[in-house]
CSV table of C-alpha atoms in Angstrom, one decimal:
chain,number,residue,atom,x,y,z
A,179,MET,CA,-0.3,-0.1,-0.1
A,180,GLY,CA,1.9,2.8,-1.4
A,181,GLY,CA,5.6,3.9,-2.2
A,182,GLU,CA,9.2,2.5,-0.4
A,183,CYS,CA,10.0,2.6,2.8
A,184,ASP,CA,13.3,4.9,2.5
A,185,SER,CA,15.6,2.4,5.1
A,186,LYS,CA,14.6,-1.1,6.4
A,187,GLU,CA,14.0,0.2,9.9
A,188,GLU,CA,11.3,1.6,8.3
A,189,MET,CA,10.0,-1.9,7.3
A,190,VAL,CA,6.3,-2.7,9.1
A,191,ASP,CA,6.4,-5.7,11.1
A,192,LEU,CA,2.8,-7.1,11.0
A,193,THR,CA,2.9,-9.5,13.7
A,194,PRO,CA,1.5,-7.3,16.5
A,195,THR,CA,-1.6,-6.8,14.9
A,196,LEU,CA,-2.3,-10.2,13.7
A,197,GLU,CA,-2.1,-11.5,17.1
A,198,THR,CA,-4.0,-8.9,18.5
A,199,ALA,CA,-6.2,-9.8,15.2
A,200,SER,CA,-6.6,-12.9,16.0
A,201,ALA,CA,-7.1,-13.3,19.9
A,202,LEU,CA,-10.3,-10.8,19.5
A,203,SER,CA,-11.6,-12.9,16.8
A,204,GLY,CA,-10.8,-16.1,19.0
A,205,GLU,CA,-9.0,-17.7,16.1
A,206,LYS,CA,-5.5,-19.4,17.4
A,207,GLN,CA,-2.6,-19.7,14.9
A,208,GLY,CA,-0.8,-22.2,17.1
A,209,SER,CA,-0.5,-23.7,20.2
A,210,SER,CA,1.3,-20.6,22.3
A,211,MET,CA,-0.6,-18.3,20.6
A,212,MET,CA,-1.1,-15.4,23.0
A,213,VAL,CA,-1.3,-11.2,23.6
A,214,GLU,CA,-0.6,-9.7,27.2
A,215,LYS,CA,-1.5,-6.4,25.4
A,216,PRO,CA,-4.7,-6.0,23.8
A,217,GLY,CA,-3.2,-2.0,23.4
A,218,ILE,CA,-1.1,-2.6,20.0
A,219,TRP,CA,-1.5,-1.0,17.3
A,220,PRO,CA,-1.5,-1.3,13.7
A,221,ASP,CA,1.4,1.1,12.0
A,222,SER,CA,0.2,4.3,11.1
A,223,ARG,CA,2.6,6.2,9.4
A,224,PRO,CA,1.1,7.8,5.6
A,225,CYS,CA,0.9,5.3,2.6
A,226,SER,CA,3.5,6.5,1.3
A,227,ARG,CA,5.8,5.5,4.1
A,228,ARG,CA,4.7,2.0,3.7
A,229,SER,CA,6.6,-1.0,2.7
A,230,GLN,CA,4.6,-2.8,-0.1
A,231,GLY,CA,7.2,-5.9,0.6
A,232,SER,CA,6.0,-8.1,-1.8
A,233,GLY,CA,2.5,-7.8,-1.6
A,234,GLN,CA,2.5,-9.8,0.8
A,235,THR,CA,1.8,-6.6,3.4
A,236,ALA,CA,-0.9,-5.6,1.7
A,237,ILE,CA,-2.5,-9.2,1.9
A,238,LEU,CA,-1.2,-9.2,5.6
A,239,VAL,CA,-3.7,-5.7,5.9
A,240,GLN,CA,-6.9,-6.7,4.4
A,241,GLU,CA,-7.0,-9.7,6.5
A,242,CYS,CA,-6.5,-7.4,9.2
A,243,THR,CA,-8.9,-5.2,8.8
A,244,SER,CA,-11.6,-7.5,7.6
A,245,VAL,CA,-11.7,-8.6,10.7
A,246,PHE,CA,-11.2,-5.8,12.9
A,247,ALA,CA,-14.7,-5.1,10.7
A,248,GLY,CA,-16.4,-8.2,11.6
A,249,LEU,CA,-16.4,-7.0,15.5
A,250,LEU,CA,-17.7,-3.2,14.9
A,251,ASN,CA,-21.3,-4.1,16.1
A,252,ARG,CA,-18.9,-5.0,19.2
A,253,TYR,CA,-17.1,-2.2,20.0
A,254,VAL,CA,-19.1,0.4,18.2
A,255,LYS,CA,-22.4,0.1,19.6
A,256,PHE,CA,-25.1,3.2,20.1
A,257,PRO,CA,-26.3,3.7,24.0
A,258,THR,CA,-29.6,1.7,25.1
A,259,GLY,CA,-31.4,1.1,28.6
A,260,LEU,CA,-29.1,2.3,31.7
A,261,GLU,CA,-26.6,3.7,28.9
A,262,ILE,CA,-28.5,6.4,27.9
A,263,GLU,CA,-29.1,7.6,30.8
A,264,SER,CA,-25.8,7.9,31.8
A,265,VAL,CA,-24.5,9.4,28.7
A,266,LYS,CA,-27.1,12.3,29.5
A,267,ARG,CA,-25.4,13.1,32.5
A,268,LYS,CA,-22.6,13.2,30.9
A,269,PHE,CA,-22.7,15.6,28.4
A,270,TYR,CA,-25.2,17.6,30.7
A,271,SER,CA,-22.1,17.7,33.0
A,272,VAL,CA,-20.2,19.6,29.6
A,273,ALA,CA,-21.8,22.2,29.1
A,274,GLY,CA,-25.8,22.3,30.3
A,275,PHE,CA,-27.3,20.8,27.4
A,276,PRO,CA,-29.6,18.4,28.7
A,277,ASN,CA,-31.5,14.7,27.0
A,278,VAL,CA,-28.2,15.0,24.4
A,279,VAL,CA,-27.3,11.2,23.8
A,280,GLY,CA,-24.4,12.2,21.2
A,281,ALA,CA,-23.0,14.0,18.9
A,282,VAL,CA,-22.9,13.8,15.2
A,283,ASP,CA,-20.9,15.1,12.6
A,284,GLY,CA,-18.6,14.1,8.7
A,285,THR,CA,-15.4,14.1,8.6
A,286,HIS,CA,-13.6,13.2,4.4
A,287,VAL,CA,-11.3,10.5,4.1
A,288,LYS,CA,-9.0,11.2,0.9
A,289,ILE,CA,-9.4,8.1,-1.5
A,290,GLN,CA,-7.7,7.9,-4.8
A,291,ALA,CA,-9.5,8.5,-8.0
A,292,PRO,CA,-11.7,5.2,-8.4
A,293,PRO,CA,-11.8,3.5,-11.6
A,294,ASP,CA,-15.9,3.9,-11.6
A,295,ASN,CA,-18.2,7.1,-10.9
A,296,GLU,CA,-15.0,9.2,-10.1
A,297,ALA,CA,-16.6,12.6,-10.0
A,298,ASP,CA,-19.1,11.1,-7.6
A,299,TYR,CA,-16.0,11.5,-5.0
A,300,VAL,CA,-15.0,14.9,-6.0
A,301,ASN,CA,-16.1,17.1,-2.8
A,302,ARG,CA,-16.7,20.4,-2.8
A,303,LYS,CA,-12.7,21.3,-1.9
A,304,GLY,CA,-12.4,19.9,-5.0
A,305,TYR,CA,-10.2,16.2,-3.3
A,306,HIS,CA,-11.4,12.4,-3.6
A,307,SER,CA,-13.0,11.2,-0.8
A,308,LEU,CA,-15.4,9.0,1.1
A,309,ASN,CA,-17.4,11.3,3.3
A,310,VAL,CA,-17.7,9.5,7.2
A,311,GLN,CA,-19.7,10.4,9.1
A,312,MET,CA,-19.3,9.3,13.2
A,313,VAL,CA,-21.3,10.0,16.2
A,314,CYS,CA,-19.7,9.6,19.5
A,315,ASP,CA,-20.6,9.6,23.5
A,316,ALA,CA,-19.2,12.0,26.2
A,317,ASN,CA,-16.1,9.9,26.0
A,318,TYR,CA,-15.1,10.4,22.8
A,319,ARG,CA,-16.2,6.7,21.8
A,320,ILE,CA,-18.0,6.0,18.6
A,321,THR,CA,-21.1,5.0,18.8
A,322,ASP,CA,-22.4,4.6,14.9
A,323,VAL,CA,-19.9,5.1,12.0
A,324,ILE,CA,-21.4,4.8,8.1
A,325,ALA,CA,-18.4,5.1,5.3
A,326,LYS,CA,-20.0,4.5,2.8
A,327,TRP,CA,-20.7,7.3,0.9
A,328,PRO,CA,-19.0,9.0,-2.3
A,329,GLY,CA,-16.9,13.0,-0.9
A,330,SER,CA,-19.8,14.5,-3.1
A,331,VAL,CA,-23.2,13.9,-0.4
A,332,HIS,CA,-23.8,16.1,1.4
A,333,ASP,CA,-24.0,15.7,5.5
A,334,SER,CA,-27.4,15.7,5.8
A,335,ARG,CA,-28.3,13.2,3.0
A,336,MET,CA,-25.8,11.1,4.5
A,337,PHE,CA,-28.0,11.5,8.4
A,338,SER,CA,-31.0,11.1,7.1
A,339,GLU,CA,-30.8,8.0,4.9
A,340,GLY,CA,-28.8,6.2,8.2
A,341,ILE,CA,-30.7,3.6,10.1
A,342,LEU,CA,-30.0,5.9,13.3
A,343,CYS,CA,-32.1,8.7,11.9
A,344,GLN,CA,-35.0,6.6,11.1
A,345,LYS,CA,-34.9,5.1,14.9
A,346,LEU,CA,-34.9,8.6,16.4
A,347,GLU,CA,-37.4,9.3,14.0
A,348,THR,CA,-39.9,6.3,15.4
A,349,GLY,CA,-38.9,7.2,18.7
A,350,GLN,CA,-36.4,4.1,19.6
A,351,ILE,CA,-34.1,6.7,20.8
A,352,ASP,CA,-35.1,9.0,23.8
A,353,GLY,CA,-32.9,11.4,23.2
A,354,LEU,CA,-31.1,14.9,21.0
A,355,LEU,CA,-28.8,14.4,18.7
A,356,LEU,CA,-26.2,18.0,18.7
A,357,GLY,CA,-25.0,18.6,15.1
A,358,ASP,CA,-22.7,21.6,12.8
A,359,SER,CA,-25.4,23.6,10.0
A,360,GLY,CA,-24.3,21.2,8.0
A,361,TYR,CA,-28.0,19.7,9.6
A,362,PRO,CA,-31.1,20.0,9.0
A,363,CYS,CA,-33.1,21.1,12.7
A,364,ARG,CA,-35.5,18.2,13.7
A,365,LYS,CA,-36.7,17.4,17.3
A,366,TYR,CA,-34.5,14.8,17.9
A,367,LEU,CA,-31.1,17.1,16.4
A,368,MET,CA,-30.5,19.7,17.1
A,369,THR,CA,-28.2,22.2,15.1
A,370,PRO,CA,-27.3,26.2,15.3
A,371,TYR,CA,-28.9,29.2,15.4
A,372,ALA,CA,-28.3,30.1,12.1
A,373,ASN,CA,-28.5,34.4,13.3
A,374,PRO,CA,-29.1,34.1,16.9
A,375,ARG,CA,-31.5,37.4,17.3
A,376,ASN,CA,-31.5,37.6,21.7
A,377,LEU,CA,-29.1,36.9,23.9
A,378,SER,CA,-31.4,33.7,24.8
A,379,GLU,CA,-30.4,32.3,21.6
A,380,GLU,CA,-26.5,33.2,21.3
A,381,ARG,CA,-26.4,31.2,24.9
A,382,PHE,CA,-28.4,28.9,23.1
A,383,ASN,CA,-25.7,28.2,20.5
A,384,THR,CA,-22.4,28.9,22.8
A,385,THR,CA,-23.7,26.3,24.4
A,386,LEU,CA,-24.8,23.5,22.3
A,387,CYS,CA,-21.2,24.3,20.1
A,388,ARG,CA,-19.1,23.5,23.7
A,389,THR,CA,-21.3,20.3,23.4
A,390,ARG,CA,-21.0,19.3,20.0
A,391,VAL,CA,-17.2,20.2,19.7
A,392,LEU,CA,-16.4,16.4,21.2
A,393,ILE,CA,-17.0,14.3,17.7
A,394,GLU,CA,-14.5,17.0,16.2
A,395,GLN,CA,-11.6,16.3,18.7
A,396,THR,CA,-12.5,12.6,18.8
A,397,PHE,CA,-12.0,13.2,15.0
A,398,GLY,CA,-8.7,14.4,15.5
A,399,MET,CA,-8.0,11.6,18.4
A,400,LEU,CA,-8.7,9.2,15.3
A,401,LYS,CA,-6.4,10.9,12.6
A,402,ARG,CA,-3.6,11.3,14.9
A,403,ARG,CA,-3.7,7.5,15.7
A,404,PHE,CA,-4.4,5.8,12.7
A,405,ALA,CA,-2.8,9.0,10.3
A,406,VAL,CA,-4.3,6.8,7.4
A,407,LEU,CA,-7.0,8.6,7.7
A,408,LYS,CA,-5.6,11.8,7.6
A,409,TYR,CA,-3.2,11.4,4.4
A,410,GLY,CA,-5.2,9.3,2.5
A,411,ILE,CA,-6.0,5.6,1.8
A,412,ARG,CA,-4.3,4.7,-1.6
A,413,THR,CA,-7.0,1.6,-2.7
A,414,THR,CA,-10.7,1.8,-3.9
A,415,PRO,CA,-13.7,3.2,-2.1
A,416,ASP,CA,-15.6,-1.1,-0.5
A,417,ARG,CA,-11.9,-1.8,0.6
A,418,ALA,CA,-11.0,2.1,2.4
A,419,ALA,CA,-14.9,2.0,4.1
A,420,VAL,CA,-14.1,-1.0,5.7
A,421,TYR,CA,-10.2,0.8,7.1
A,422,VAL,CA,-12.6,3.1,8.2
A,423,ALA,CA,-14.5,0.5,10.4
A,424,SER,CA,-11.7,-1.1,11.5
A,425,CYS,CA,-9.9,2.2,12.8
A,426,ALA,CA,-13.3,3.4,14.7
A,427,MET,CA,-13.2,-0.4,16.0
A,428,LEU,CA,-10.0,-0.7,17.3
A,429,HIS,CA,-10.5,3.9,18.7
A,430,ASN,CA,-13.0,2.2,20.9
A,431,PHE,CA,-10.9,-0.9,22.1
A,432,GLY,CA,-8.2,1.5,23.0
A,433,PHE,CA,-11.0,2.5,25.7
A,434,GLU,CA,-11.3,-0.4,27.4
A,435,HIS,CA,-8.0,-1.2,27.8
A,436,GLY,CA,-7.2,1.9,28.6
A,437,ASP,CA,-5.2,2.6,25.9
A,438,VAL,CA,-6.0,6.8,25.0
A,439,TYR,CA,-4.8,9.1,22.9
A,440,GLY,CA,-4.9,13.3,23.6
A,441,ARG,CA,-8.3,15.5,22.7
A,442,GLN,CA,-6.7,17.5,19.3
A,443,THR,CA,-9.8,19.0,16.7
A,444,TYR,CA,-8.8,18.8,13.6
A,445,GLU,CA,-9.0,20.8,10.2
A,446,ASP,CA,-9.7,19.0,7.5
A,447,ASP,CA,-7.8,21.7,5.5
A,448,ASP,CA,-4.2,20.2,6.8
A,449,MET,CA,-4.0,17.4,4.9
A,450,PRO,CA,-1.6,16.8,2.3
A,451,GLN,CA,-2.9,16.0,-1.6
A,452,VAL,CA,-2.9,11.9,-2.2
A,453,ASP,CA,-1.0,11.0,-6.3
A,454,ASN,CA,-5.0,10.5,-7.9
A,455,GLN,CA,-3.5,8.1,-10.6
A,456,GLY,CA,-5.6,5.6,-10.0
A,457,VAL,CA,-5.7,2.2,-7.5
A,458,ASP,CA,-2.8,0.4,-6.1
């Protein structure tokens, strides 16, 4: 996946990743297979600095990410029952916004120009991407992820066609999501006033934004840990979606095992360009 490494020291050792995947999936690869430290992460350097080997590295990465993505529903799940009340209390403690069960936003993950429907993947900033929607709780855990949409698709469409939106509309989830102005305001989705007219509306906007920023901080943690999400993924859109899902799963897995990155908001404009000459 990408160009050659500059030195032997930069070769990627995938053994810990394979062991972690094997342990998580309950599979065994030999009688002595054990993983003592679950917080072991795959290499997160940009694609251009990874070793292609003889194609074996790419195959191993695909196998690992397929295992991780298969565990998505176990580690990335929306709170239910008593968990929701705990989530609401935690969100309320941030800035006093009541009844919040999640913060939602989209982020673009760069990909190479795909051979099919190429124009659909060009986002408003002019590069090819997947538009990825995520929801987080007040502890920066990802509770919902959608990674299938081309970069030209608007955030509001991603949300409105998702299962989470349907559950909120039908009352299966009791609570509010907080979003930015890219989303429509609904009884279950609060967005800021575009032009606040009084002090009450200004306070509403301030409280909402102070709470909603948690999803931006979650993106920052995710893209610091897995820099491939920041610098770009040299593969097909379908495979890129699997990589995104795998990173979301591993992000939450890390939280469960005490492997946590510090908060950092992330600006999409800070991303270097990816070579768009084709798909590896």
